[in-house]
Coordinates of N, CA and C in Angstrom, one line a residue:
M19 N 102.7 109.2 86.1 CA 103.7 107.9 86.2 C 105.0 108.4 85.6
I20 N 106.1 108.1 86.4 CA 107.6 108.7 86.0 C 108.4 107.5 86.0
K21 N 109.4 107.5 85.0 CA 110.4 106.6 85.2 C 111.3 107.0 86.2
S22 N 111.7 105.8 87.0 CA 112.4 106.2 88.2 C 113.8 105.6 88.3
N23 N 114.6 105.8 89.3 CA 115.9 105.0 89.3 C 115.7 103.7 90.0
I24 N 114.5 103.3 90.2 CA 114.3 102.0 90.8 C 114.5 101.0 89.6
Q25 N 115.3 100.0 89.9 CA 115.6 98.9 88.7 C 115.6 97.6 89.4
I26 N 115.6 96.7 88.5 CA 115.9 95.2 88.8 C 117.4 95.0 89.0
I27 N 117.7 94.4 90.0 CA 119.2 94.1 90.3 C 119.9 93.1 89.6
A28 N 119.2 92.1 89.6 CA 119.8 90.7 89.1 C 118.7 89.9 88.4
G29 N 119.3 88.9 87.6 CA 118.5 87.9 86.9 C 118.1 88.4 85.5
K30 N 117.1 87.8 85.0 CA 116.7 88.0 83.5 C 116.5 89.4 83.2
H31 N 115.9 90.2 84.2 CA 115.6 91.6 83.9 C 116.5 92.6 84.5
R32 N 117.8 92.1 84.8 CA 118.7 93.1 85.4 C 118.8 94.2 84.6
G33 N 118.9 95.4 85.4 CA 118.9 96.8 84.8 C 117.8 97.4 84.3
K34 N 116.7 96.6 84.3 CA 115.4 97.2 83.8 C 114.9 98.2 84.8
K35 N 114.6 99.4 84.1 CA 114.2 100.6 85.1 C 112.7 100.5 85.3
L36 N 112.2 100.8 86.4 CA 110.7 100.6 86.6 C 109.9 102.0 86.8
Y37 N 108.8 102.1 86.5 CA 107.9 103.3 86.6 C 107.6 103.4 88.2
M38 N 107.2 104.6 88.4 CA 106.9 104.8 90.0 C 105.6 105.7 90.0
A39 N 104.7 105.5 90.7 CA 103.5 106.3 90.9 C 104.1 107.6 91.8
S40 N 103.3 108.5 92.3 CA 103.8 109.7 93.0 C 104.4 109.3 94.2
K41 N 105.2 110.0 94.9 CA 105.7 109.5 96.1 C 104.9 109.7 97.3
E42 N 103.6 110.6 97.1 CA 102.6 110.5 98.2 C 102.0 109.1 98.4
T43 N 102.0 108.3 97.4 CA 101.3 107.1 97.5 C 102.3 105.9 97.6
T44 N 103.6 106.0 97.2 CA 104.5 105.0 97.0 C 105.8 105.3 97.7
R45 N 106.3 104.4 98.4 CA 107.8 104.4 99.0 C 108.4 103.1 98.5
S46 N 109.4 103.3 97.6 CA 110.0 101.9 96.9 C 111.0 101.5 97.8
S47 N 111.2 100.3 97.9 CA 112.2 99.6 98.6 C 113.7 100.1 98.1
K48 N 114.7 100.4 98.9 CA 115.9 100.8 98.5 C 116.5 99.5 97.8
N49 N 117.5 99.9 96.9 CA 118.3 98.8 96.1 C 119.1 98.1 97.1
I50 N 119.7 98.8 98.1 CA 120.7 98.1 98.9 C 119.7 97.0 99.9
L51 N 118.8 97.6 100.3 CA 117.9 96.6 101.2 C 117.3 95.4 100.2
K52 N 116.9 95.7 99.0 CA 116.4 94.7 98.1 C 117.6 93.7 97.9
E53 N 118.8 94.2 97.5 CA 119.9 93.3 97.2 C 120.2 92.5 98.5
S54 N 120.2 92.9 99.7 CA 120.4 92.2 100.9 C 119.3 91.1 101.0
V55 N 118.1 91.5 100.8 CA 117.0 90.4 101.1 C 117.2 89.4 100.0
F56 N 117.6 89.5 98.8 CA 117.8 88.5 97.9 C 119.1 87.8 98.0
N57 N 120.3 88.4 98.7 CA 121.4 87.6 98.9 C 121.2 86.7 100.1
I58 N 120.1 87.0 101.1 CA 119.8 86.2 102.2 C 118.9 84.9 101.6
L59 N 118.0 85.3 100.7 CA 117.2 84.2 100.1 C 117.9 83.4 99.1
Q60 N 118.8 83.9 98.4 CA 119.6 83.3 97.4 C 118.7 82.5 96.5
F61 N 118.9 81.2 96.2 CA 118.3 80.4 95.4 C 117.0 79.9 95.9
E62 N 116.6 80.2 97.1 CA 115.3 79.8 97.7 C 114.1 80.1 97.0
V63 N 114.2 81.3 96.2 CA 113.1 81.9 95.6 C 112.8 81.1 94.1
V64 N 113.8 80.4 93.7 CA 113.8 79.9 92.4 C 112.6 78.9 92.3
D65 N 111.6 78.8 91.4 CA 110.5 77.9 91.3 C 109.5 78.0 92.4
T66 N 109.4 79.1 93.1 CA 108.5 79.3 94.1 C 107.4 80.3 93.7
V67 N 106.6 80.6 94.7 CA 105.5 81.7 94.5 C 106.0 82.9 95.4
F68 N 105.8 83.9 95.0 CA 106.1 85.2 95.8 C 105.0 86.1 95.9
V69 N 104.6 86.4 97.1 CA 103.5 87.5 97.4 C 104.0 88.8 97.8
E70 N 103.8 89.9 97.1 CA 104.3 91.2 97.5 C 103.1 91.9 98.0
V71 N 103.0 92.0 99.3 CA 101.8 92.7 100.0 C 102.2 94.1 100.1
F72 N 101.2 95.1 99.8 CA 101.5 96.5 99.6 C 102.6 96.7 98.4
A73 N 102.1 96.3 97.3 CA 103.1 96.2 96.3 C 103.7 97.4 95.8
G74 N 102.9 98.6 95.6 CA 103.4 99.8 95.1 C 104.0 99.6 93.6
T75 N 105.2 99.7 93.4 CA 105.8 99.7 92.0 C 105.9 98.2 91.6
G76 N 106.0 97.3 92.7 CA 106.2 95.8 92.4 C 107.7 95.5 92.3
S77 N 108.5 96.4 92.7 CA 110.0 96.0 92.6 C 110.6 94.9 93.2
V78 N 109.9 94.4 94.3 CA 110.5 93.3 95.1 C 110.0 91.9 94.5
G79 N 108.6 91.9 94.1 CA 108.0 90.9 93.4 C 108.7 90.5 92.0
L80 N 108.9 91.7 91.3 CA 109.6 91.6 90.0 C 111.1 91.2 90.1
E81 N 111.6 91.6 91.2 CA 113.1 91.0 91.4 C 113.0 89.5 91.6
A82 N 112.0 89.1 92.4 CA 111.9 87.6 92.6 C 111.6 86.9 91.3
L83 N 110.7 87.5 90.6 CA 110.5 86.9 89.1 C 111.8 86.9 88.3
S84 N 112.5 87.9 88.3 CA 113.9 88.0 87.6 C 114.8 86.9 88.0
R85 N 114.7 86.7 89.4 CA 115.7 85.6 90.0 C 115.2 84.2 89.8
G86 N 114.1 84.0 89.3 CA 113.7 82.6 89.0 C 112.3 82.2 89.8
A87 N 111.6 83.0 90.5 CA 110.4 82.8 91.0 C 109.5 82.3 89.9
K88 N 108.5 81.2 90.1 CA 107.7 80.9 89.0 C 106.4 81.7 88.9
F89 N 106.1 82.4 90.0 CA 104.8 83.1 90.0 C 104.8 84.3 91.1
A90 N 104.2 85.4 90.8 CA 104.2 86.5 91.9 C 102.7 87.1 92.0
Y91 N 102.3 87.3 93.2 CA 101.0 88.0 93.5 C 101.4 89.4 93.9
F92 N 100.8 90.3 93.4 CA 101.0 91.7 93.8 C 99.7 92.3 94.5
L93 N 99.7 92.7 95.6 CA 98.5 93.3 96.3 C 98.6 94.7 96.6
E94 N 97.8 95.6 95.9 CA 97.9 97.0 96.0 C 96.4 97.6 96.1
K95 N 96.3 98.6 96.9 CA 94.9 99.2 97.0 C 94.8 100.5 96.2
D96 N 96.0 101.2 96.1 CA 95.9 102.6 95.4 C 95.8 102.5 94.0
R97 N 94.7 103.0 93.3 CA 94.5 102.9 91.9 C 95.6 103.3 91.0
N98 N 96.3 104.4 91.4 CA 97.3 105.0 90.6 C 98.5 104.0 90.7
S99 N 98.8 103.6 91.8 CA 100.0 102.6 92.0 C 99.6 101.2 91.2
F100 N 98.4 100.8 91.3 CA 97.9 99.6 90.6 C 98.2 99.6 89.1
R101 N 97.8 100.8 88.5 CA 98.1 101.1 87.0 C 99.6 101.2 86.7
V102 N 100.3 101.7 87.6 CA 101.8 101.8 87.3 C 102.3 100.4 87.5
L103 N 102.0 99.8 88.5 CA 102.3 98.1 88.8 C 102.1 97.3 87.5
N104 N 101.0 97.4 86.9 CA 100.6 96.7 85.7 C 101.5 97.1 84.5
E105 N 101.8 98.5 84.4 CA 102.9 98.9 83.3 C 104.2 98.1 83.6
N106 N 104.7 98.2 84.8 CA 106.1 97.5 85.2 C 106.0 96.1 84.9
I107 N 104.9 95.4 85.1 CA 104.8 93.9 84.9 C 104.8 93.7 83.3
K108 N 104.1 94.6 82.6 CA 104.1 94.5 81.2 C 105.4 94.8 80.5
A109 N 106.0 95.7 81.1 CA 107.4 96.1 80.6 C 108.6 95.0 80.9
C110 N 108.2 94.2 81.9 CA 109.2 93.1 82.1 C 108.5 91.8 81.4
K111 N 107.6 91.8 80.7 CA 106.9 90.7 80.1 C 106.7 89.6 81.2
E112 N 106.0 89.9 82.2 CA 105.6 88.9 83.2 C 104.2 88.9 83.6
K113 N 103.5 89.2 82.6 CA 102.0 89.1 82.7 C 101.4 87.8 82.9
D114 N 102.1 86.6 82.3 CA 101.8 85.4 82.5 C 102.1 84.7 83.7
N115 N 103.0 85.3 84.3 CA 103.6 84.8 85.7 C 103.3 85.6 86.9
S116 N 102.1 86.4 86.7 CA 101.7 87.2 87.8 C 100.3 87.5 88.0
E117 N 100.0 88.0 89.0 CA 98.4 88.4 89.2 C 98.5 89.6 90.1
V118 N 98.0 90.7 89.6 CA 97.8 91.9 90.4 C 96.4 92.1 91.0
I119 N 96.2 92.2 92.3 CA 95.0 92.2 92.8 C 94.9 93.6 93.7
L120 N 93.7 94.2 93.0 CA 93.4 95.6 93.5 C 92.4 95.5 94.7
G121 N 92.8 96.1 95.7 CA 92.0 96.2 97.0 C 92.8 96.3 98.3
D122 N 92.2 96.4 99.4 CA 93.0 96.5 100.6 C 93.8 95.1 100.8
S123 N 95.1 95.1 101.0 CA 95.9 94.0 101.2 C 95.3 93.1 102.3
F124 N 94.9 93.7 103.4 CA 94.4 92.9 104.5 C 93.3 92.0 104.2
D125 N 92.5 92.4 103.3 CA 91.3 91.5 102.7 C 91.8 90.6 101.6
T126 N 92.5 91.2 100.7 CA 92.8 90.5 99.5 C 94.0 89.4 99.6
I127 N 94.7 89.4 100.8 CA 95.6 88.4 100.9 C 94.8 86.9 101.4
L128 N 93.6 87.1 101.7 CA 92.8 85.8 101.9 C 92.6 85.2 100.6
D129 N 92.4 85.9 99.6 CA 92.2 85.4 98.3 C 93.3 84.6 97.9
V130 N 94.5 85.2 98.2 CA 95.9 84.6 97.6 C 96.0 83.4 98.4
V131 N 95.6 83.3 99.8 CA 95.8 82.1 100.6 C 95.0 81.0 100.1
N132 N 93.8 81.4 99.6 CA 92.8 80.3 99.1 C 93.4 79.7 97.9
K133 N 93.9 80.6 96.9 CA 94.6 80.1 95.6 C 95.7 79.2 96.0
L134 N 96.5 79.6 96.9 CA 97.7 78.7 97.4 C 97.1 77.4 98.0
Q135 N 96.1 77.4 98.7 CA 95.5 76.2 99.3 C 95.0 75.2 98.2
R136 N 94.3 75.9 97.3 CA 93.8 75.0 96.1 C 94.9 74.4 95.4
N137 N 95.9 75.1 95.0 CA 97.2 74.6 94.3 C 98.1 74.0 95.0
K138 N 97.9 73.7 96.5 CA 98.8 73.0 97.4 C 100.3 73.6 97.3
E139 N 100.3 74.9 97.4 CA 101.6 75.8 97.2 C 102.0 76.4 98.5
K140 N 103.2 76.7 98.7 CA 103.8 77.5 99.7 C 104.3 78.8 98.9
A141 N 104.3 79.9 99.7 CA 104.9 81.1 99.2 C 105.7 81.9 100.1
F142 N 106.6 82.7 99.6 CA 107.3 83.8 100.4 C 106.4 85.0 100.3
F143 N 106.1 85.6 101.5 CA 105.2 86.7 101.8 C 106.1 87.8 102.1
Y144 N 106.1 88.9 101.4 CA 106.9 90.2 101.6 C 106.0 91.4 101.9
F145 N 105.9 91.7 103.2 CA 105.1 92.9 103.7 C 106.0 94.1 103.7
D146 N 105.4 95.2 103.0 CA 106.1 96.4 103.0 C 105.0 97.4 103.2
P147 N 104.4 97.5 104.4 CA 103.3 98.5 104.7 C 103.9 99.9 104.6
P148 N 102.9 101.0 104.4 CA 103.2 102.3 104.4 C 103.8 102.6 105.8
F149 N 104.7 103.3 105.9 CA 105.3 103.7 107.2 C 104.3 104.3 108.1
A150 N 104.4 103.8 109.4 CA 103.2 104.3 110.4 C 103.1 105.8 110.5
M151 N 104.1 106.6 110.1 CA 104.0 108.0 110.3 C 103.1 108.7 109.3
R152 N 102.7 107.9 108.2 CA 101.9 108.5 107.1 C 100.4 108.6 107.8
E153 N 99.7 109.6 107.4 CA 98.2 110.0 107.6 C 97.4 108.7 107.8
G154 N 96.9 108.4 108.8 CA 95.8 107.2 108.9 C 96.5 105.8 108.9
N155 N 97.9 105.7 109.3 CA 98.5 104.4 109.4 C 99.0 104.0 110.7
A156 N 98.5 104.8 111.7 CA 99.2 104.5 113.0 C 99.1 103.0 113.5
E157 N 98.1 102.3 113.2 CA 97.9 100.9 113.6 C 98.3 99.9 112.5
I158 N 99.1 100.4 111.6 CA 99.3 99.4 110.3 C 100.2 98.3 110.8
Y159 N 101.0 98.5 111.7 CA 102.0 97.3 112.1 C 101.3 96.3 113.0
D160 N 100.4 96.8 113.8 CA 99.5 95.8 114.6 C 98.7 95.0 113.6
K161 N 98.3 95.6 112.5 CA 97.3 94.9 111.5 C 98.2 93.9 110.8
V162 N 99.5 94.1 110.4 CA 100.4 93.4 109.8 C 100.7 92.1 110.7
I163 N 100.8 92.4 112.0 CA 101.1 91.4 112.9 C 99.9 90.2 113.0
E164 N 98.8 90.9 113.1 CA 97.5 90.1 113.1 C 97.4 89.2 111.9
T165 N 97.6 89.9 110.8 CA 97.5 89.1 109.4 C 98.6 88.0 109.3
I166 N 99.7 88.3 109.7 CA 100.9 87.3 109.7 C 100.3 86.1 110.6
A167 N 99.9 86.4 111.8 CA 99.6 85.4 112.7 C 98.5 84.3 112.3
K168 N 97.6 84.8 111.3 CA 96.6 84.0 110.8 C 97.0 83.3 109.6
L169 N 98.2 83.5 109.0 CA 98.5 82.9 107.8 C 98.8 81.3 108.1
P170 N 98.2 80.5 107.2 CA 98.3 78.9 107.5 C 99.7 78.4 107.3
K171 N 100.3 77.8 108.1 CA 101.9 77.4 108.1 C 102.1 76.6 106.8
I172 N 101.0 75.8 106.4 CA 101.2 75.0 105.1 C 101.5 75.7 103.9
N173 N 101.1 77.1 103.9 CA 101.3 77.8 102.7 C 102.4 78.8 102.8
V174 N 103.2 78.8 103.9 CA 104.1 79.8 104.0 C 105.5 79.2 104.1
E175 N 106.4 79.8 103.1 CA 107.7 79.3 102.9 C 108.6 80.4 104.0
K176 N 108.5 81.5 103.9 CA 109.2 82.4 104.8 C 108.3 83.8 104.7
I177 N 108.3 84.7 105.8 CA 107.8 85.9 105.8 C 109.0 87.0 106.0
I178 N 108.7 88.0 105.2 CA 109.7 89.1 105.2 C 109.0 90.3 105.5
I179 N 109.4 91.1 106.5 CA 108.7 92.5 106.8 C 109.7 93.7 106.6
E180 N 109.4 94.5 105.6 CA 110.2 95.7 105.7 C 109.3 96.9 106.4
Y181 N 110.0 97.5 107.4 CA 109.3 98.4 108.2 C 110.1 99.6 108.7
Q182 N 109.6 100.5 109.3 CA 110.3 101.8 109.8 C 111.3 101.4 111.0
T183 N 112.6 101.8 110.8 CA 113.5 101.6 111.8 C 112.9 102.2 113.1
G184 N 113.2 101.6 114.2 CA 112.8 101.9 115.5 C 111.5 101.2 116.0
I185 N 110.8 100.8 115.2 CA 109.7 99.8 115.5 C 110.3 98.4 116.0
E186 N 109.8 97.9 116.9 CA 110.1 96.5 117.3 C 109.0 95.5 117.0
F187 N 109.5 94.5 116.4 CA 108.6 93.3 116.0 C 108.8 92.2 116.9
P188 N 107.7 91.5 117.3 CA 108.0 90.4 118.4 C 108.8 89.3 117.9
E189 N 109.5 88.5 118.8 CA 110.1 87.2 118.4 C 109.2 86.3 117.7
M190 N 108.1 86.1 118.3 CA 107.0 85.2 117.6 C 105.9 86.0 117.1
I191 N 105.4 85.7 116.0 CA 104.1 86.2 115.5 C 103.4 85.0 115.2
G192 N 102.4 84.6 116.1 CA 101.6 83.3 115.8 C 102.7 82.2 116.0
K193 N 102.7 81.4 115.0 CA 103.6 80.2 115.0 C 104.9 80.5 114.1
Y194 N 105.2 81.8 113.8 CA 106.3 82.1 113.1 C 107.3 82.9 113.9
K195 N 108.6 82.3 113.9 CA 109.7 82.8 114.8 C 110.6 83.6 114.0
Q196 N 111.0 84.8 114.5 CA 112.0 85.9 113.9 C 113.4 85.1 113.9
I197 N 113.9 85.0 112.6 CA 115.2 84.4 112.6 C 116.4 85.5 112.4
K198 N 116.1 86.7 111.8 CA 117.1 87.6 111.8 C 116.4 88.9 111.4
T199 N 117.2 90.0 111.7 CA 116.9 91.4 111.2 C 117.9 92.1 110.7
R200 N 117.7 93.1 109.8 CA 118.7 93.9 109.2 C 118.3 95.4 109.1
K201 N 119.2 96.2 109.4 CA 118.8 97.6 109.3 C 119.4 98.5 108.2
F202 N 118.8 99.3 107.5 CA 119.2 100.1 106.4 C 118.7 101.4 106.5
G203 N 119.3 102.3 107.4 CA 118.9 103.6 107.6 C 117.5 103.8 108.2
K204 N 116.6 104.2 107.6 CA 115.2 104.5 108.1 C 114.4 103.3 107.9
S205 N 114.9 102.2 107.1 CA 114.1 100.9 107.0 C 114.9 99.9 107.5
S206 N 114.1 98.9 108.0 CA 114.6 97.6 108.5 C 113.9 96.5 107.9
V207 N 114.4 95.3 108.1 CA 113.9 93.9 107.5 C 113.8 93.0 108.7
A208 N 112.8 92.3 108.8 CA 112.7 91.2 109.8 C 112.3 89.7 109.0
Y209 N 112.9 88.8 109.2 CA 112.5 87.5 108.6 C 112.0 86.5 109.5
Y210 N 110.8 85.8 109.2 CA 110.3 84.9 110.1 C 110.0 83.6 109.3
E211 N 110.2 82.5 110.0 CA 109.9 81.3 109.4 C 109.4 80.3 110.5

């Protein structure tokens, strides 16, 4: 676990530096990309639920909490990243406003949806899957699309996907329409609602 140059950009935790697991298991969202996402979302995240799928360091979900989200779910399957993620949440004093779920995100997202349905809540879903060029991840974007298509509309505020530039995402994923995309070098972001 190493202290990194990843930090919270704005809100109550502004400037807080986060720990990072090894670069083999984690690729953190660039600050410029994260700032763009939250400039687009603006105050929409205040008092909402935020779900960071493939959480890694948790920098996006912690940014949402820093900017006023009331609760965040973090989904992560790598044990080392899971440990680091819990340290980052503890360092930001957000233990009471978050839940970290260890396991394959494609499976654990169903647990989150069930909790949202029980609480009659909607959430922002942020997907940042490992880039497809990594070992064993060739079909990861297909699985992301399948998973998004199954999300019940009653529980979705907006879906944001961070992905490898050059990959094309469809205009429609199930009942969700792509409303905009942004490019940041090797990473791009697509928004659906």
